[in-house]
Coordinates of C-alpha atoms and ligand atoms in Angstrom, one line a residue:
M499 CA -40.1 -97.0 -18.5
K500 CA -37.0 -98.9 -18.4
A501 CA -36.1 -101.6 -15.8
V502 CA -33.6 -104.3 -15.7
A503 CA -35.5 -107.9 -15.2
V504 CA -34.8 -111.5 -15.1
F505 CA -37.1 -114.2 -16.1
P506 CA -36.2 -116.9 -14.4
A507 CA -38.9 -119.6 -15.8
E508 CA -37.3 -118.2 -19.5
R509 CA -33.8 -118.4 -18.0
R510 CA -32.8 -115.1 -19.5
F511 CA -32.5 -111.3 -18.1
D512 CA -32.8 -108.1 -20.2
V513 CA -34.0 -104.8 -19.9
I514 CA -37.8 -104.1 -20.4
E515 CA -40.4 -101.8 -20.7
H516 CA -42.2 -101.4 -16.7
P517 CA -45.6 -100.1 -16.0
E518 CA -44.6 -96.9 -14.2
P519 CA -45.5 -96.9 -10.7
S520 CA -48.3 -95.2 -9.2
M521 CA -49.0 -93.4 -5.6
S522 CA -51.2 -95.0 -3.9
A523 CA -51.3 -94.3 -0.2
P524 CA -50.7 -90.8 1.3
G525 CA -47.2 -92.2 3.0
D526 CA -46.0 -93.2 -0.4
V527 CA -43.2 -91.2 -2.5
K528 CA -42.3 -91.1 -6.0
M529 CA -38.4 -91.2 -6.7
R530 CA -36.6 -90.8 -10.1
M531 CA -33.4 -93.7 -9.4
L532 CA -30.2 -92.5 -9.8
D533 CA -27.8 -94.4 -9.3
V534 CA -27.8 -99.0 -8.5
G535 CA -24.7 -100.5 -7.3
I536 CA -24.5 -104.1 -8.3
C537 CA -23.2 -106.8 -7.0
G538 CA -22.2 -110.6 -5.9
T539 CA -26.3 -111.3 -5.1
D540 CA -27.1 -109.3 -8.6
K541 CA -24.9 -111.6 -10.5
E542 CA -26.3 -114.9 -8.6
I543 CA -30.0 -113.7 -9.6
V544 CA -29.3 -113.1 -13.4
S545 CA -27.4 -116.3 -13.2
F546 CA -30.7 -118.1 -12.0
Q547 CA -29.1 -119.2 -9.0
Y548 CA -31.0 -117.1 -6.5
G549 CA -33.7 -114.2 -6.2
Q550 CA -37.8 -115.1 -7.1
P551 CA -40.0 -112.7 -8.9
P552 CA -43.6 -111.4 -6.8
D553 CA -46.4 -113.5 -7.0
G554 CA -47.8 -113.7 -10.0
S555 CA -45.2 -111.8 -11.8
P556 CA -43.2 -113.9 -14.5
Y557 CA -39.9 -111.2 -14.1
L558 CA -38.2 -109.9 -11.2
V559 CA -36.8 -106.4 -11.6
I560 CA -33.0 -106.1 -10.0
G561 CA -31.0 -103.7 -7.7
H562 CA -30.9 -103.2 -4.3
E563 CA -27.8 -100.8 -3.6
S564 CA -30.0 -97.7 -4.7
L565 CA -29.9 -93.6 -4.5
A566 CA -32.7 -91.9 -5.5
Q567 CA -34.4 -88.2 -5.7
V568 CA -37.7 -87.4 -4.4
I569 CA -39.8 -85.8 -7.0
E570 CA -43.6 -86.4 -5.5
V571 CA -44.6 -87.0 -1.9
G572 CA -47.6 -88.2 0.0
E573 CA -50.0 -85.5 1.5
N574 CA -48.6 -87.4 5.0
V575 CA -44.7 -87.2 3.9
T576 CA -43.0 -85.4 6.9
R577 CA -39.1 -86.8 6.3
V578 CA -38.3 -85.9 2.5
K579 CA -39.4 -83.2 0.5
P580 CA -39.2 -83.0 -4.0
G581 CA -35.6 -82.4 -4.9
D582 CA -34.1 -84.5 -1.5
L583 CA -32.0 -87.7 -2.1
A584 CA -32.8 -91.0 0.0
V585 CA -31.5 -94.3 -0.1
A586 CA -34.2 -97.1 -0.1
T587 CA -33.5 -99.9 2.6
V588 CA -34.2 -103.6 0.8
R589 CA -35.9 -105.9 3.3
R590 CA -39.6 -105.7 4.0
P591 CA -41.3 -107.7 6.9
C592 CA -42.8 -110.9 6.6
G593 CA -46.4 -109.9 7.9
I594 CA -46.2 -113.2 10.3
A595 CA -48.1 -112.1 13.8
S596 CA -46.1 -114.6 15.2
C597 CA -42.8 -112.7 14.1
I598 CA -41.5 -110.4 16.6
A599 CA -38.8 -109.2 15.0
C600 CA -40.6 -107.9 11.8
R601 CA -43.6 -106.4 14.1
Q602 CA -41.0 -104.3 15.9
G603 CA -39.1 -103.5 12.1
R604 CA -36.4 -105.5 12.7
Q605 CA -37.5 -107.4 9.9
D606 CA -33.1 -108.0 9.4
F607 CA -33.7 -110.5 12.4
C608 CA -36.8 -112.0 11.0
Y609 CA -37.7 -115.5 11.9
T610 CA -39.9 -117.3 9.8
G611 CA -37.9 -116.6 6.4
L612 CA -41.1 -115.1 4.4
Y613 CA -39.7 -111.6 4.4
T614 CA -39.7 -110.0 1.2
E615 CA -36.4 -107.9 -0.7
R616 CA -37.1 -105.1 -2.6
G617 CA -35.1 -106.7 -6.1
I618 CA -34.3 -110.0 -4.6
M619 CA -37.3 -112.0 -3.1
R620 CA -40.6 -111.4 -4.2
R621 CA -40.3 -107.6 -4.8
H622 CA -39.4 -105.1 -7.4
G623 CA -36.2 -103.8 -6.9
Y624 CA -34.4 -100.4 -7.9
M625 CA -33.0 -100.9 -11.5
T626 CA -35.6 -98.6 -12.8
E627 CA -36.2 -94.9 -13.5
L628 CA -39.2 -94.7 -11.4
V629 CA -39.9 -95.9 -8.0
V630 CA -42.8 -95.9 -5.2
E631 CA -41.9 -96.2 -2.2
D632 CA -43.4 -95.5 1.8
E633 CA -41.6 -92.8 3.7
Q634 CA -40.9 -95.2 6.5
Y635 CA -38.1 -97.1 4.3
L636 CA -36.7 -93.8 2.9
N637 CA -33.5 -92.5 4.6
P638 CA -32.2 -89.1 3.5
V639 CA -29.3 -88.7 2.1
P640 CA -27.2 -85.2 1.9
A641 CA -26.9 -83.5 -1.4
A642 CA -22.9 -83.5 -1.4
L643 CA -22.6 -87.1 -1.3
R644 CA -24.4 -87.4 -4.5
D645 CA -21.8 -89.3 -6.3
V646 CA -21.1 -91.9 -3.5
A647 CA -24.6 -92.0 -1.9
V648 CA -25.0 -95.8 -3.9
L649 CA -22.2 -97.1 -1.9
V650 CA -24.8 -96.6 1.8
E651 CA -26.5 -99.9 1.6
P652 CA -23.0 -102.6 1.0
L653 CA -21.7 -100.6 4.0
T654 CA -24.5 -101.4 6.3
I655 CA -23.2 -104.8 6.3
A656 CA -20.3 -103.3 8.7
E657 CA -22.8 -100.9 10.0
K658 CA -24.4 -103.4 12.2
A659 CA -21.7 -106.1 12.3
V660 CA -19.4 -102.9 14.2
A661 CA -22.7 -102.4 16.1
Q662 CA -23.2 -105.9 17.1
L663 CA -19.6 -106.5 18.0
F664 CA -19.5 -103.1 20.3
Q665 CA -22.5 -105.0 22.1
V666 CA -20.7 -108.4 22.8
Q667 CA -17.5 -106.8 23.6
Q668 CA -19.4 -104.8 26.4
R669 CA -18.4 -108.3 28.1
L670 CA -14.7 -106.8 28.7
P671 CA -15.4 -103.8 30.7
W672 CA -11.8 -102.3 29.8
V673 CA -12.3 -102.3 26.1
L674 CA -15.7 -99.7 26.3
P675 CA -15.5 -97.1 26.8
P676 CA -12.5 -96.1 25.6
E677 CA -9.5 -94.1 26.7
P678 CA -10.4 -90.2 27.1
G679 CA -9.5 -88.7 23.0
E680 CA -9.2 -92.3 21.6
P681 CA -11.9 -93.6 18.8
P682 CA -14.0 -97.0 20.7
A683 CA -11.2 -99.5 19.0
H684 CA -8.1 -97.8 19.8
G685 CA -4.9 -100.4 20.3
R686 CA -7.0 -103.1 19.0
N687 CA -6.6 -105.2 16.0
A688 CA -8.4 -106.0 13.2
L689 CA -8.0 -108.7 10.1
V690 CA -10.5 -108.3 7.2
L691 CA -10.8 -110.7 4.5
G692 CA -11.2 -110.2 1.2
A693 CA -11.4 -106.5 -0.7
G694 CA -14.5 -106.4 -2.4
P695 CA -16.6 -103.6 -1.6
V696 CA -17.7 -105.1 1.4
G697 CA -14.3 -105.5 2.9
L698 CA -13.0 -102.6 1.9
L699 CA -16.0 -100.7 3.4
G700 CA -15.5 -102.9 6.1
A701 CA -12.1 -101.6 6.4
M702 CA -12.9 -98.3 6.8
K703 CA -15.6 -98.7 8.7
L704 CA -12.6 -100.5 11.1
I705 CA -10.4 -97.9 10.8
I706 CA -12.3 -95.1 11.9
E707 CA -13.6 -96.9 15.2
G708 CA -9.8 -96.8 16.0
F709 CA -8.4 -100.5 15.1
D710 CA -5.4 -101.3 13.5
T711 CA -6.8 -103.1 10.4
T712 CA -4.6 -105.3 7.8
V713 CA -6.8 -106.5 5.0
Y714 CA -6.2 -110.0 3.8
S715 CA -6.9 -111.0 -0.2
R716 CA -6.1 -112.7 -3.3
T717 CA -7.3 -110.4 -5.3
P718 CA -5.1 -110.9 -9.0
A719 CA -5.6 -106.7 -8.5
A720 CA -2.8 -106.6 -6.0
T721 CA -1.3 -103.4 -6.8
E722 CA -3.9 -101.5 -6.7
V723 CA -5.7 -102.7 -3.9
S724 CA -3.1 -102.4 -2.1
S725 CA -2.3 -98.7 -2.8
L726 CA -5.8 -98.0 -2.2
V727 CA -5.6 -100.0 1.4
A728 CA -2.4 -98.3 2.2
G729 CA -4.3 -94.7 1.6
L730 CA -6.8 -95.5 4.3
G731 CA -4.2 -96.0 6.7
A732 CA -4.3 -99.8 6.9
K733 CA -2.5 -102.5 6.0
F734 CA -2.5 -105.1 2.9
V735 CA -1.1 -108.9 2.9
H736 CA -1.9 -110.7 -0.3
A737 CA -2.9 -113.8 0.1
E738 CA -1.0 -115.5 -3.1
T739 CA 2.2 -114.6 -1.2
V740 CA 1.9 -114.8 2.6
A741 CA 0.4 -118.0 4.2
V742 CA -2.6 -117.8 6.9
P743 CA 0.0 -118.9 9.9
D744 CA 2.6 -116.0 8.6
L745 CA -0.2 -113.2 8.4
A746 CA -0.7 -114.4 12.0
A747 CA 2.4 -114.1 13.3
Q748 CA 3.0 -111.0 11.8
M749 CA -0.3 -109.8 13.3
G750 CA 0.2 -111.1 17.1
Q751 CA -3.5 -110.8 19.0
I752 CA -6.5 -110.6 16.4
D753 CA -9.2 -108.9 18.3
L754 CA -11.3 -109.2 15.0
V755 CA -11.5 -110.8 12.0
Y756 CA -14.1 -109.2 9.4
E757 CA -14.9 -112.0 7.3
A758 CA -16.3 -110.1 3.6
V759 CA -15.1 -113.2 1.2
G760 CA -17.5 -115.9 1.6
A761 CA -15.1 -118.5 1.5
S762 CA -15.7 -121.3 4.0
S763 CA -12.0 -123.2 3.7
L764 CA -10.5 -119.5 4.1
A765 CA -12.6 -118.2 7.1
F766 CA -12.0 -121.8 9.1
D767 CA -8.0 -121.5 8.3
V768 CA -8.4 -118.0 9.8
L769 CA -10.1 -118.4 12.6
R770 CA -7.5 -120.9 14.0
F771 CA -5.6 -117.6 14.8
L772 CA -8.3 -116.1 16.2
G773 CA -6.8 -114.0 19.4
T774 CA -8.4 -114.6 23.4
N775 CA -11.6 -112.8 23.9
G776 CA -12.0 -112.5 20.1
V777 CA -14.7 -112.2 18.0
F778 CA -15.0 -113.8 14.3
I779 CA -17.6 -112.0 12.7
F780 CA -19.0 -113.9 9.2
T781 CA -20.8 -111.9 6.5
G782 CA -20.0 -114.0 3.3
V783 CA -22.5 -117.0 2.1
P784 CA -20.0 -119.4 0.4
G785 CA -21.3 -121.5 -2.6
R786 CA -21.7 -124.8 -2.2
K787 CA -18.2 -126.5 -2.6
E788 CA -16.6 -129.7 -1.9
P789 CA -16.3 -130.5 1.9
V790 CA -13.2 -129.4 3.8
A791 CA -11.6 -130.8 6.4
I792 CA -10.7 -128.9 9.7
D793 CA -10.0 -129.5 13.3
T794 CA -13.1 -129.3 15.0
D795 CA -11.0 -130.2 18.5
D796 CA -8.7 -127.4 18.0
L797 CA -11.5 -124.6 17.3
M798 CA -13.7 -125.9 20.6
R799 CA -11.1 -125.5 22.7
D800 CA -9.7 -122.3 21.2
A801 CA -13.6 -121.1 21.6
V802 CA -13.8 -121.8 25.1
L803 CA -10.6 -121.7 26.4
K804 CA -10.0 -118.0 24.9
N805 CA -13.5 -116.9 25.3
Q806 CA -14.3 -116.3 21.7
M807 CA -17.2 -115.0 19.7
I808 CA -18.6 -116.1 16.2
F809 CA -21.5 -114.6 15.2
G810 CA -22.9 -114.1 11.4
T811 CA -24.8 -111.0 10.1
V812 CA -27.6 -110.2 7.2
N813 CA -29.1 -106.9 5.9
A814 CA -29.4 -103.9 8.5
S815 CA -32.2 -101.9 10.2
P816 CA -33.5 -98.1 9.7
A817 CA -30.6 -97.2 12.3
H818 CA -27.9 -98.7 10.2
F819 CA -28.9 -97.1 7.0
A820 CA -29.0 -93.6 9.0
A821 CA -25.2 -95.0 11.0
A822 CA -24.1 -96.2 7.1
I823 CA -24.7 -92.3 5.9
A824 CA -23.1 -90.7 8.5
D825 CA -20.6 -92.2 7.9
I826 CA -20.1 -92.1 3.8
G827 CA -20.1 -88.0 5.0
R828 CA -17.1 -89.1 7.1
F829 CA -15.1 -91.6 5.0
N830 CA -15.6 -88.7 2.6
A831 CA -14.3 -86.3 4.4
R832 CA -11.1 -88.4 5.2
W833 CA -10.0 -90.4 2.2
P834 CA -12.5 -88.9 -0.7
V835 CA -9.9 -90.3 -3.4
Q836 CA -9.8 -93.6 -1.7
L837 CA -13.6 -93.3 -1.4
R838 CA -14.8 -92.5 -4.7
S839 CA -12.1 -95.3 -6.3
L840 CA -14.2 -97.7 -5.0
I841 CA -17.0 -96.7 -7.7
S842 CA -14.9 -98.6 -10.6
H843 CA -17.1 -98.1 -13.7
R844 CA -21.0 -96.4 -14.4
F845 CA -23.1 -97.8 -17.1
P846 CA -26.2 -96.4 -19.0
I847 CA -29.5 -98.8 -18.0
E848 CA -29.1 -100.1 -21.5
R849 CA -25.6 -101.4 -21.0
A850 CA -26.7 -103.0 -17.5
S851 CA -25.6 -106.6 -19.1
E852 CA -22.3 -105.7 -19.5
P853 CA -21.4 -105.9 -15.6
L854 CA -24.0 -108.2 -14.2
S855 CA -22.3 -111.0 -16.5
G856 CA -19.1 -109.7 -15.3
K857 CA -17.3 -108.9 -18.2
W858 CA -16.0 -106.1 -16.2
G859 CA -13.8 -106.1 -13.7
G860 CA -12.9 -103.4 -10.6
I861 CA -14.8 -103.2 -7.6
K862 CA -17.9 -101.7 -7.7
N863 CA -20.0 -101.4 -10.9
V864 CA -22.8 -98.8 -10.5
I865 CA -25.9 -98.5 -13.3
A866 CA -26.3 -94.7 -13.4
I867 CA -30.1 -93.8 -14.5
A868 CA -30.4 -90.7 -14.2
S869 CA -28.1 -87.5 -13.6
Ligands
ZN1391 ZN1 -25.6 -106.0 -2.4
ZN1392 ZN1 -40.2 -111.7 10.2

């Protein structure tokens, strides 16, 4: 069967012939892959900056943002049946006995760093025709979300971030629970940095939680993104025309910054304007660039005197996948047009190299493996 694979030692990636997987345990599920999304991580893997093939394999099958249809189930499988749609999680436990996080099924908090990840770290991914997976790693998806459920995995970043935000903000007894009839973050201001898929899905999540949301981005496609964001009921501010201090003055008290751009200089510039009792969440991984000068005294003084919280977050648990599937359903009901506009192009697997090598712009490019 066909698969998109990277050969790091030979510094190439290609569509290859890859052996079909077989069912080997009673909890196994065989799936036909439908859609596989492409993100910055995939682009880094195919340019040999990140990722690692499974032990003993010269190549890694890439792809971690998936949607599949179940075609065969082992005798112990109860959560899905043939015909069902499912999104598989990405990270698998490290298997080290002392790692209490992995032992509890929370490999998203793995201590050892020895976890594996499908399509990224030492485990083949989903950009191929057939996949076999243990049912415990599958999340059933309603059939009505067939054309948008490839966005579930990138949304799990926001789901985990927002779940932690609400845990953290329980320190403020007047924030939660909300006023009767209002969503949890009613009356609070959120700033999203970045208008890629992680930023825009994050903005959708923050809006349904009740935040007054502003998206700040340098995107060259400002006109399109600005109308998309306006359609969500949020504000778009273009970083090319409004400087950070002016943005902060427009917004007033900034209760939350959701960073989704991976640019550390911008992030720390914005951190200076985080409000009292505010929370700053990092989700981006910056590339290595020149050091940036920042006033650490100012940042530390504000962190203390304004009771600020700053945290980073990565990966997601099965509960966050379930929440993302439910929220894609809510987005679909509220913003059917905007949600679909996040998916820019679909490509057949033979043409995977075009979006992977960055020849196509847009928000989220998807490899449509089967229909
Ligand atoms: Zn991704
Ligand atoms: Zn672990």
